[in-house]
Amino acid sequence: MHTQTVRHTLVALVAFAATGALVAPATASPTLPTASTQVVSPSTVGAPRGDHDATQRAIDAMVREGVPGIVAQARDRKGAWSGTAGVADLRTGRERQGGDRYRVGSITKTFVATVLLQLEAQGRLDLDDSVDRWLPGVVRGQGHDGRRITLRQLLNHTSGIYSYTDDPEFQQRVFGIDFLQHRYDTWQPRQLIDLALRHAPYFAPGADWHYSNTNYVLAGLVIEKVTGRPYAKEVERRILRPLGLHATSVPGTDTGMPRPSGRAYSKLSADPAATKIHDVTELNPSVAHAAGEMISNSADLQRFYRALLKGSLLPPEQQKALTETVPLSPDLPGYGYGLGLMSQKLSCGKEVWGHGGGIHGSDSRAAVTEDGTHSLAMNFNSDWLGDRDSVLEAEFCR
């Protein structure tokens, strides 16, 4: 793991890159691009409502620190709230809107895990099946052995399989300035897996915990092997259509963004001294596949996580398995990872469940209480600032 602090370990959990290479260390006041870009002063759209004043102040503060724009939405027993700050487009000054769609990165993992749990509930697979049973011979090399790794270990990141996003060659091509020449490249799932298998595993299966995007590329292929259909079609058929998630999509190789949406911005550098900001909105999301390619908005994400935690998508046995967590690290006692789902104990003692996701120029978080009654989903249209917990704390610890 190319990380240097415990905080970066958490970034690795919630970000698609999982290496710290995608999300650069925070800078207090980034210099915005010149050229044809018109710099527009951040603004807040809509007045905060009562109990959510602290949440609005938290997103305002992040915009002052340098995030171009933020959208955050929450729902509790008193109703729904939507807050925005800053701009969706640095060139035009278009403000962020509550209904903006955005790339959700590793939040995709919760959808994928839910489909596999549904397949287990139908008796079509067992989470204790080996990876090799469904993908014979695929996970072999440099000490990896799919005969010794279970589907459950893929979903809770205890497989030990190397993450393809840690591969130095991949990082140079995808996360650095070379992205601008490779943003439209199509990646096949087996290419991503083969990148991982050039390297030794992190540890023996089940011996520890390490976030690996390769786990979920494999999980997507297992869905396809079991059902005979693309994993995206199963996500749509089993989750998106039943819940009416009309703003959520699995784009495949489509490089554009559906409307309404803003732009996504990145420094394309892990150097904290980097100042130039690039528009990285268009990209081929096959680089993330089932580990992080989906698009959604804050309302849909809340509806999904609320339904999931309330037990509307899974029967009791699979619901229990979903929230059986493994510890991340002794340095992070308040965190656990279930099956595509993270638990987090906040400073006030409240526990929330959800996931985060980062992909070029887009950093998202979704969280909900275990009873499904209080939820939050948010997106930052940048990837160079690290701490999003202040917004969670403001919303849930009030």
Short mmCIF file of C-alpha atoms in Angstrom, two decimals:
data_model
loop_
_atom_site.label_atom_id
_atom_site.label_comp_id
_atom_site.label_asym_id
_atom_site.label_seq_id
_atom_site.Cartn_x
_atom_site.Cartn_y
_atom_site.Cartn_z
CA MET A 1 0.00 0.00 0.00
CA HIS A 2 1.54 3.32 -1.04
CA THR A 3 0.32 5.16 2.02
CA GLN A 4 2.14 6.87 4.83
CA THR A 5 -0.41 7.60 7.52
CA VAL A 6 -3.44 6.05 9.16
CA ARG A 7 -5.54 8.78 7.53
CA HIS A 8 -4.32 7.66 4.13
CA THR A 9 -5.34 4.12 5.08
CA LEU A 10 -8.89 5.40 5.45
CA VAL A 11 -8.64 7.22 2.13
CA ALA A 12 -7.53 3.91 0.65
CA LEU A 13 -10.70 2.32 1.96
CA VAL A 14 -13.12 4.83 0.56
CA ALA A 15 -11.38 5.67 -2.69
CA PHE A 16 -11.35 3.73 -5.92
CA ALA A 17 -7.58 3.97 -6.20
CA ALA A 18 -6.96 2.56 -2.71
CA THR A 19 -3.35 3.68 -2.99
CA GLY A 20 -3.32 7.33 -2.08
CA ALA A 21 -2.20 8.01 -5.67
CA LEU A 22 -5.63 9.14 -6.83
CA VAL A 23 -6.33 11.42 -3.89
CA ALA A 24 -3.40 13.74 -3.35
CA PRO A 25 -2.59 15.16 0.08
CA ALA A 26 -4.69 18.16 1.00
CA THR A 27 -3.58 21.66 0.16
CA ALA A 28 -5.01 24.66 1.92
CA SER A 29 -5.66 26.90 -1.07
CA PRO A 30 -5.12 25.34 -4.51
CA THR A 31 -4.38 27.63 -7.42
CA LEU A 32 -7.09 27.32 -10.04
CA PRO A 33 -6.18 26.88 -13.71
CA THR A 34 -5.72 29.87 -15.93
CA ALA A 35 -5.93 29.44 -19.71
CA SER A 36 -9.61 29.68 -20.69
CA THR A 37 -10.91 28.90 -17.23
CA GLN A 38 -12.90 31.65 -15.54
CA VAL A 39 -12.55 31.46 -11.78
CA VAL A 40 -15.88 31.93 -10.03
CA SER A 41 -16.18 32.59 -6.31
CA PRO A 42 -17.83 29.68 -4.49
CA SER A 43 -21.41 30.26 -3.43
CA THR A 44 -23.99 28.41 -1.44
CA VAL A 45 -27.32 27.52 -3.01
CA GLY A 46 -30.37 27.22 -0.80
CA ALA A 47 -30.71 28.09 2.85
CA PRO A 48 -29.88 25.40 5.42
CA ARG A 49 -32.81 23.91 7.31
CA GLY A 50 -32.73 23.77 11.08
CA ASP A 51 -31.00 20.61 12.23
CA HIS A 52 -28.73 20.55 9.18
CA ASP A 53 -27.08 23.93 9.77
CA ALA A 54 -23.86 22.25 10.93
CA THR A 55 -23.77 20.09 7.81
CA GLN A 56 -24.11 23.16 5.60
CA ARG A 57 -21.34 24.90 7.52
CA ALA A 58 -19.12 21.82 7.05
CA ILE A 59 -19.50 21.77 3.27
CA ASP A 60 -19.04 25.54 3.11
CA ALA A 61 -15.76 25.09 4.99
CA MET A 62 -14.54 22.46 2.54
CA VAL A 63 -15.22 24.82 -0.39
CA ARG A 64 -13.24 27.53 1.39
CA GLU A 65 -10.38 25.03 1.67
CA GLY A 66 -10.35 24.51 -2.08
CA VAL A 67 -13.01 22.03 -3.22
CA PRO A 68 -14.72 23.61 -6.28
CA GLY A 69 -18.19 22.35 -5.42
CA ILE A 70 -20.13 20.02 -3.11
CA VAL A 71 -23.61 18.56 -3.00
CA ALA A 72 -24.90 16.90 0.17
CA GLN A 73 -28.34 15.50 0.88
CA ALA A 74 -29.72 13.99 4.06
CA ARG A 75 -32.94 12.38 5.21
CA ASP A 76 -34.15 11.70 8.73
CA ARG A 77 -37.46 11.29 10.52
CA LYS A 78 -38.17 15.00 10.07
CA GLY A 79 -37.82 14.87 6.28
CA ALA A 80 -35.30 15.58 3.54
CA TRP A 81 -32.65 18.27 3.29
CA SER A 82 -30.42 19.30 0.39
CA GLY A 83 -27.36 21.50 0.64
CA THR A 84 -24.88 22.71 -1.94
CA ALA A 85 -21.76 24.84 -1.91
CA GLY A 86 -19.47 26.10 -4.63
CA VAL A 87 -19.65 25.50 -8.34
CA ALA A 88 -20.20 22.56 -10.66
CA ASP A 89 -18.30 24.18 -13.50
CA LEU A 90 -15.30 26.46 -12.98
CA ARG A 91 -15.54 27.79 -16.53
CA THR A 92 -19.19 28.82 -16.58
CA GLY A 93 -19.79 29.31 -12.86
CA ARG A 94 -22.82 27.00 -12.89
CA GLU A 95 -23.58 26.22 -9.25
CA ARG A 96 -23.92 22.70 -7.93
CA GLN A 97 -27.46 21.35 -7.87
CA GLY A 98 -29.06 18.82 -5.56
CA GLY A 99 -29.90 16.49 -8.44
CA ASP A 100 -26.41 16.43 -9.97
CA ARG A 101 -25.24 13.01 -11.07
CA TYR A 102 -21.65 12.02 -10.40
CA ARG A 103 -19.25 9.09 -10.59
CA VAL A 104 -19.50 7.17 -7.32
CA GLY A 105 -16.34 5.06 -7.58
CA SER A 106 -16.13 2.29 -4.99
CA ILE A 107 -19.71 2.76 -3.83
CA THR A 108 -20.22 0.38 -6.77
CA LYS A 109 -18.87 -2.36 -4.50
CA THR A 110 -21.96 -2.34 -2.28
CA PHE A 111 -24.21 -2.94 -5.31
CA VAL A 112 -22.00 -5.82 -6.49
CA ALA A 113 -21.89 -7.44 -3.04
CA THR A 114 -25.68 -7.17 -2.77
CA VAL A 115 -26.15 -9.04 -6.05
CA LEU A 116 -23.85 -11.85 -4.91
CA LEU A 117 -25.74 -12.11 -1.62
CA GLN A 118 -29.02 -12.32 -3.53
CA LEU A 119 -27.58 -15.12 -5.67
CA GLU A 120 -26.58 -16.98 -2.52
CA ALA A 121 -30.09 -16.54 -1.12
CA GLN A 122 -31.42 -18.15 -4.30
CA GLY A 123 -29.09 -21.14 -3.85
CA ARG A 124 -27.13 -20.38 -6.98
CA LEU A 125 -23.81 -20.04 -5.19
CA ASP A 126 -22.32 -20.13 -1.70
CA LEU A 127 -20.10 -17.34 -0.42
CA ASP A 128 -17.78 -20.01 0.91
CA ASP A 129 -17.28 -21.37 -2.61
CA SER A 130 -13.75 -20.95 -3.88
CA VAL A 131 -13.08 -18.37 -6.55
CA ASP A 132 -11.67 -21.19 -8.64
CA ARG A 133 -15.02 -22.99 -8.65
CA TRP A 134 -16.54 -20.17 -10.70
CA LEU A 135 -13.43 -18.79 -12.41
CA PRO A 136 -11.22 -21.86 -12.85
CA GLY A 137 -7.55 -21.04 -13.32
CA VAL A 138 -8.09 -17.27 -13.41
CA VAL A 139 -6.42 -16.46 -10.08
CA ARG A 140 -3.02 -18.10 -10.37
CA GLY A 141 0.48 -16.70 -10.31
CA GLN A 142 3.07 -15.16 -7.98
CA GLY A 143 1.61 -17.09 -5.06
CA HIS A 144 -2.07 -16.34 -5.75
CA ASP A 145 -4.29 -19.41 -5.81
CA GLY A 146 -8.02 -19.09 -6.43
CA ARG A 147 -8.58 -22.58 -5.00
CA ARG A 148 -7.75 -21.21 -1.54
CA ILE A 149 -9.74 -17.96 -1.76
CA THR A 150 -13.49 -17.76 -1.12
CA LEU A 151 -16.08 -15.40 -2.55
CA ARG A 152 -16.64 -14.07 0.97
CA GLN A 153 -12.95 -13.14 1.17
CA LEU A 154 -13.28 -11.18 -2.06
CA LEU A 155 -16.19 -9.19 -0.67
CA ASN A 156 -14.63 -8.35 2.71
CA HIS A 157 -11.10 -7.78 1.38
CA THR A 158 -9.43 -10.61 3.28
CA SER A 159 -8.35 -12.47 0.12
CA GLY A 160 -4.82 -11.05 0.07
CA ILE A 161 -5.08 -10.55 -3.69
CA TYR A 162 -2.92 -7.69 -4.93
CA SER A 163 -4.86 -4.61 -6.06
CA TYR A 164 -4.22 -3.76 -9.69
CA THR A 165 -4.42 -0.07 -8.76
CA ASP A 166 -1.21 -0.54 -6.75
CA ASP A 167 0.71 -1.57 -9.89
CA PRO A 168 3.31 1.18 -10.61
CA GLU A 169 2.89 0.96 -14.38
CA PHE A 170 -0.88 1.26 -14.05
CA GLN A 171 -0.53 4.22 -11.69
CA GLN A 172 1.70 6.09 -14.11
CA ARG A 173 -0.69 5.54 -17.00
CA VAL A 174 -3.95 6.17 -15.16
CA PHE A 175 -3.40 8.43 -12.14
CA GLY A 176 -0.67 10.79 -13.34
CA ILE A 177 -0.51 13.30 -16.15
CA ASP A 178 -0.46 10.41 -18.66
CA PHE A 179 -4.17 10.05 -17.92
CA LEU A 180 -4.80 12.83 -20.42
CA GLN A 181 -3.48 10.59 -23.21
CA HIS A 182 -5.16 7.41 -21.91
CA ARG A 183 -8.50 8.64 -20.55
CA TYR A 184 -10.47 6.96 -23.36
CA ASP A 185 -8.67 3.60 -23.25
CA THR A 186 -10.87 0.53 -22.85
CA TRP A 187 -9.75 -1.98 -20.22
CA GLN A 188 -10.93 -5.56 -20.19
CA PRO A 189 -11.50 -7.16 -16.76
CA ARG A 190 -8.89 -9.83 -17.45
CA GLN A 191 -6.32 -7.12 -18.21
CA LEU A 192 -6.90 -5.61 -14.79
CA ILE A 193 -6.67 -9.01 -13.09
CA ASP A 194 -3.50 -9.91 -14.97
CA LEU A 195 -1.89 -6.67 -13.79
CA ALA A 196 -2.56 -7.74 -10.21
CA LEU A 197 -1.22 -11.22 -10.74
CA ARG A 198 2.20 -9.89 -11.72
CA HIS A 199 2.70 -9.25 -8.00
CA ALA A 200 2.78 -11.40 -4.90
CA PRO A 201 -0.32 -11.43 -2.66
CA TYR A 202 -0.35 -9.19 0.39
CA PHE A 203 -0.85 -12.20 2.71
CA ALA A 204 -2.34 -15.70 2.80
CA PRO A 205 -6.13 -15.81 2.29
CA GLY A 206 -7.97 -14.88 5.49
CA ALA A 207 -4.83 -13.87 7.37
CA ASP A 208 -5.39 -10.10 7.34
CA TRP A 209 -7.33 -7.24 5.72
CA HIS A 210 -6.22 -5.17 2.73
CA TYR A 211 -8.41 -3.19 0.36
CA SER A 212 -8.06 -4.52 -3.18
CA ASN A 213 -9.98 -3.40 -6.24
CA THR A 214 -9.09 -6.68 -7.93
CA ASN A 215 -11.43 -8.45 -5.50
CA TYR A 216 -14.46 -6.73 -7.00
CA VAL A 217 -13.42 -7.09 -10.62
CA LEU A 218 -13.39 -10.81 -9.85
CA ALA A 219 -16.73 -10.55 -8.05
CA GLY A 220 -18.24 -8.97 -11.17
CA LEU A 221 -16.96 -11.85 -13.29
CA VAL A 222 -18.42 -14.37 -10.84
CA ILE A 223 -21.85 -12.74 -11.22
CA GLU A 224 -21.50 -13.08 -14.98
CA LYS A 225 -20.45 -16.72 -14.76
CA VAL A 226 -23.34 -17.65 -12.46
CA THR A 227 -26.07 -15.73 -14.30
CA GLY A 228 -24.84 -15.79 -17.89
CA ARG A 229 -25.44 -12.04 -18.10
CA PRO A 230 -23.21 -8.96 -17.69
CA TYR A 231 -22.93 -7.96 -14.05
CA ALA A 232 -24.31 -4.53 -14.98
CA LYS A 233 -27.55 -6.09 -16.20
CA GLU A 234 -27.92 -7.96 -12.91
CA VAL A 235 -27.38 -4.75 -10.93
CA GLU A 236 -30.02 -3.05 -13.05
CA ARG A 237 -32.50 -5.94 -12.89
CA ARG A 238 -32.14 -6.71 -9.19
CA ILE A 239 -31.55 -3.27 -7.64
CA LEU A 240 -31.92 -0.24 -9.89
CA ARG A 241 -35.29 -1.02 -11.43
CA PRO A 242 -36.99 -2.42 -8.29
CA LEU A 243 -35.93 0.60 -6.23
CA GLY A 244 -36.64 3.12 -8.99
CA LEU A 245 -33.06 4.42 -9.04
CA HIS A 246 -33.50 6.32 -12.28
CA ALA A 247 -30.40 8.49 -11.83
CA THR A 248 -28.11 5.48 -11.30
CA SER A 249 -26.32 3.69 -14.13
CA VAL A 250 -23.51 1.28 -14.94
CA PRO A 251 -21.88 3.03 -17.91
CA GLY A 252 -19.50 0.33 -19.20
CA THR A 253 -17.32 2.14 -21.75
CA ASP A 254 -19.46 5.27 -22.14
CA THR A 255 -17.09 8.18 -21.47
CA GLY A 256 -19.67 10.92 -20.95
CA MET A 257 -21.90 11.94 -18.07
CA PRO A 258 -25.72 12.03 -18.08
CA ARG A 259 -27.45 15.30 -17.27
CA PRO A 260 -27.74 17.03 -14.93
CA SER A 261 -24.12 16.85 -13.91
CA GLY A 262 -21.17 19.14 -13.39
CA ARG A 263 -17.49 18.80 -14.16
CA ALA A 264 -14.87 16.77 -12.31
CA TYR A 265 -11.46 18.18 -11.40
CA SER A 266 -8.09 16.66 -10.54
CA LYS A 267 -4.48 17.73 -10.12
CA LEU A 268 -3.36 14.36 -11.55
CA SER A 269 -0.54 14.38 -9.04
CA ALA A 270 0.22 13.09 -5.56
CA ASP A 271 2.57 16.04 -5.05
CA PRO A 272 1.06 18.34 -2.40
CA ALA A 273 2.80 21.28 -4.14
CA ALA A 274 0.95 20.69 -7.42
CA THR A 275 -1.30 23.60 -8.35
CA LYS A 276 -2.67 23.06 -11.86
CA ILE A 277 -6.19 21.65 -11.97
CA HIS A 278 -7.41 19.54 -14.91
CA ASP A 279 -10.93 18.84 -16.09
CA VAL A 280 -11.16 15.04 -15.98
CA THR A 281 -14.90 14.65 -16.45
CA GLU A 282 -14.73 12.45 -19.53
CA LEU A 283 -13.10 9.07 -19.00
CA ASN A 284 -13.63 5.44 -19.92
CA PRO A 285 -14.93 3.84 -16.70
CA SER A 286 -13.93 0.33 -17.77
CA VAL A 287 -10.73 1.17 -15.88
CA ALA A 288 -12.78 0.56 -12.74
CA HIS A 289 -15.24 -2.14 -13.89
CA ALA A 290 -17.16 -3.71 -10.98
CA ALA A 291 -14.76 -2.08 -8.50
CA GLY A 292 -15.99 1.43 -9.21
CA GLU A 293 -17.62 2.39 -12.51
CA MET A 294 -21.13 3.45 -11.49
CA ILE A 295 -22.84 6.85 -11.71
CA SER A 296 -25.60 8.03 -9.36
CA ASN A 297 -26.88 11.01 -7.40
CA SER A 298 -27.42 11.73 -3.71
CA ALA A 299 -31.13 10.89 -3.65
CA ASP A 300 -30.64 7.50 -5.30
CA LEU A 301 -27.71 6.58 -3.06
CA GLN A 302 -29.74 7.32 0.03
CA ARG A 303 -32.66 5.27 -1.25
CA PHE A 304 -30.37 2.33 -1.97
CA TYR A 305 -28.54 2.31 1.37
CA ARG A 306 -31.72 2.88 3.37
CA ALA A 307 -33.41 -0.04 1.61
CA LEU A 308 -30.32 -2.22 2.10
CA LEU A 309 -29.95 -1.54 5.83
CA LYS A 310 -33.68 -1.94 6.43
CA GLY A 311 -33.51 -5.46 4.97
CA SER A 312 -35.57 -4.76 1.85
CA LEU A 313 -33.05 -6.30 -0.55
CA LEU A 314 -31.85 -9.38 1.32
CA PRO A 315 -33.37 -12.16 3.45
CA PRO A 316 -32.29 -12.38 7.13
CA GLU A 317 -29.39 -14.83 6.68
CA GLN A 318 -27.73 -12.74 3.99
CA GLN A 319 -28.56 -9.52 5.84
CA LYS A 320 -26.65 -10.84 8.84
CA ALA A 321 -23.68 -11.77 6.65
CA LEU A 322 -23.70 -8.32 5.04
CA THR A 323 -22.98 -6.61 8.36
CA GLU A 324 -20.55 -9.14 9.86
CA THR A 325 -17.40 -7.04 9.83
CA VAL A 326 -13.70 -7.69 10.02
CA PRO A 327 -11.39 -5.10 11.61
CA LEU A 328 -9.32 -2.88 9.34
CA SER A 329 -6.38 -2.18 11.60
CA PRO A 330 -5.56 -1.85 15.31
CA ASP A 331 -4.96 1.84 14.51
CA LEU A 332 -8.59 2.20 13.37
CA PRO A 333 -10.65 0.60 16.15
CA GLY A 334 -13.83 2.41 15.11
CA TYR A 335 -13.99 0.90 11.64
CA GLY A 336 -15.07 -2.45 10.27
CA TYR A 337 -15.63 -3.89 6.81
CA GLY A 338 -18.48 -6.24 6.03
CA LEU A 339 -19.49 -7.47 2.58
CA GLY A 340 -19.10 -4.38 0.42
CA LEU A 341 -20.16 -2.27 3.38
CA MET A 342 -18.15 -0.29 5.93
CA SER A 343 -19.12 0.50 9.52
CA GLN A 344 -17.78 3.62 11.18
CA LYS A 345 -18.09 4.74 14.80
CA LEU A 346 -18.28 8.53 14.97
CA SER A 347 -16.88 10.70 17.75
CA CYS A 348 -20.31 11.00 19.39
CA GLY A 349 -20.63 7.21 19.61
CA LYS A 350 -23.10 6.84 16.75
CA GLU A 351 -22.41 4.11 14.20
CA VAL A 352 -23.07 4.58 10.50
CA TRP A 353 -22.88 2.13 7.61
CA GLY A 354 -22.07 2.80 4.00
CA HIS A 355 -19.17 3.23 1.63
CA GLY A 356 -17.08 5.87 -0.05
CA GLY A 357 -15.79 6.10 -3.55
CA GLY A 358 -13.19 8.10 -5.38
CA ILE A 359 -12.44 8.19 -9.07
CA HIS A 360 -10.79 10.94 -11.08
CA GLY A 361 -12.21 14.27 -9.97
CA SER A 362 -15.04 12.80 -7.94
CA ASP A 363 -15.12 11.85 -4.27
CA SER A 364 -18.36 10.51 -2.79
CA ARG A 365 -19.63 9.20 0.52
CA ALA A 366 -22.90 7.56 1.50
CA ALA A 367 -23.80 6.67 5.08
CA VAL A 368 -26.89 5.51 6.95
CA THR A 369 -27.73 4.44 10.48
CA GLU A 370 -28.25 0.71 10.97
CA ASP A 371 -32.03 1.13 11.27
CA GLY A 372 -32.07 2.95 7.93
CA THR A 373 -33.82 6.05 9.28
CA HIS A 374 -31.06 8.67 8.96
CA SER A 375 -28.95 8.90 5.83
CA LEU A 376 -26.49 11.18 4.06
CA ALA A 377 -24.95 11.13 0.59
CA MET A 378 -22.50 13.68 -0.74
CA ASN A 379 -20.08 14.38 -3.55
CA PHE A 380 -17.03 16.59 -3.93
CA ASN A 381 -16.07 17.38 -7.54
CA SER A 382 -12.35 17.15 -6.80
CA ASP A 383 -9.90 14.50 -5.60
CA TRP A 384 -7.07 16.39 -3.91
CA LEU A 385 -8.51 17.06 -0.46
CA GLY A 386 -8.64 14.15 1.93
CA ASP A 387 -10.91 14.48 4.99
CA ARG A 388 -14.67 14.06 4.48
CA ASP A 389 -15.44 12.97 8.04
CA SER A 390 -16.23 16.51 9.15
CA VAL A 391 -19.45 16.41 7.11
CA LEU A 392 -20.45 13.02 8.54
CA GLU A 393 -19.77 14.25 12.05
CA ALA A 394 -21.79 17.41 11.47
CA GLU A 395 -24.80 15.50 10.14
CA PHE A 396 -24.97 12.55 12.51
CA CYS A 397 -23.52 14.00 15.72
CA ARG A 398 -26.11 16.71 16.37
#
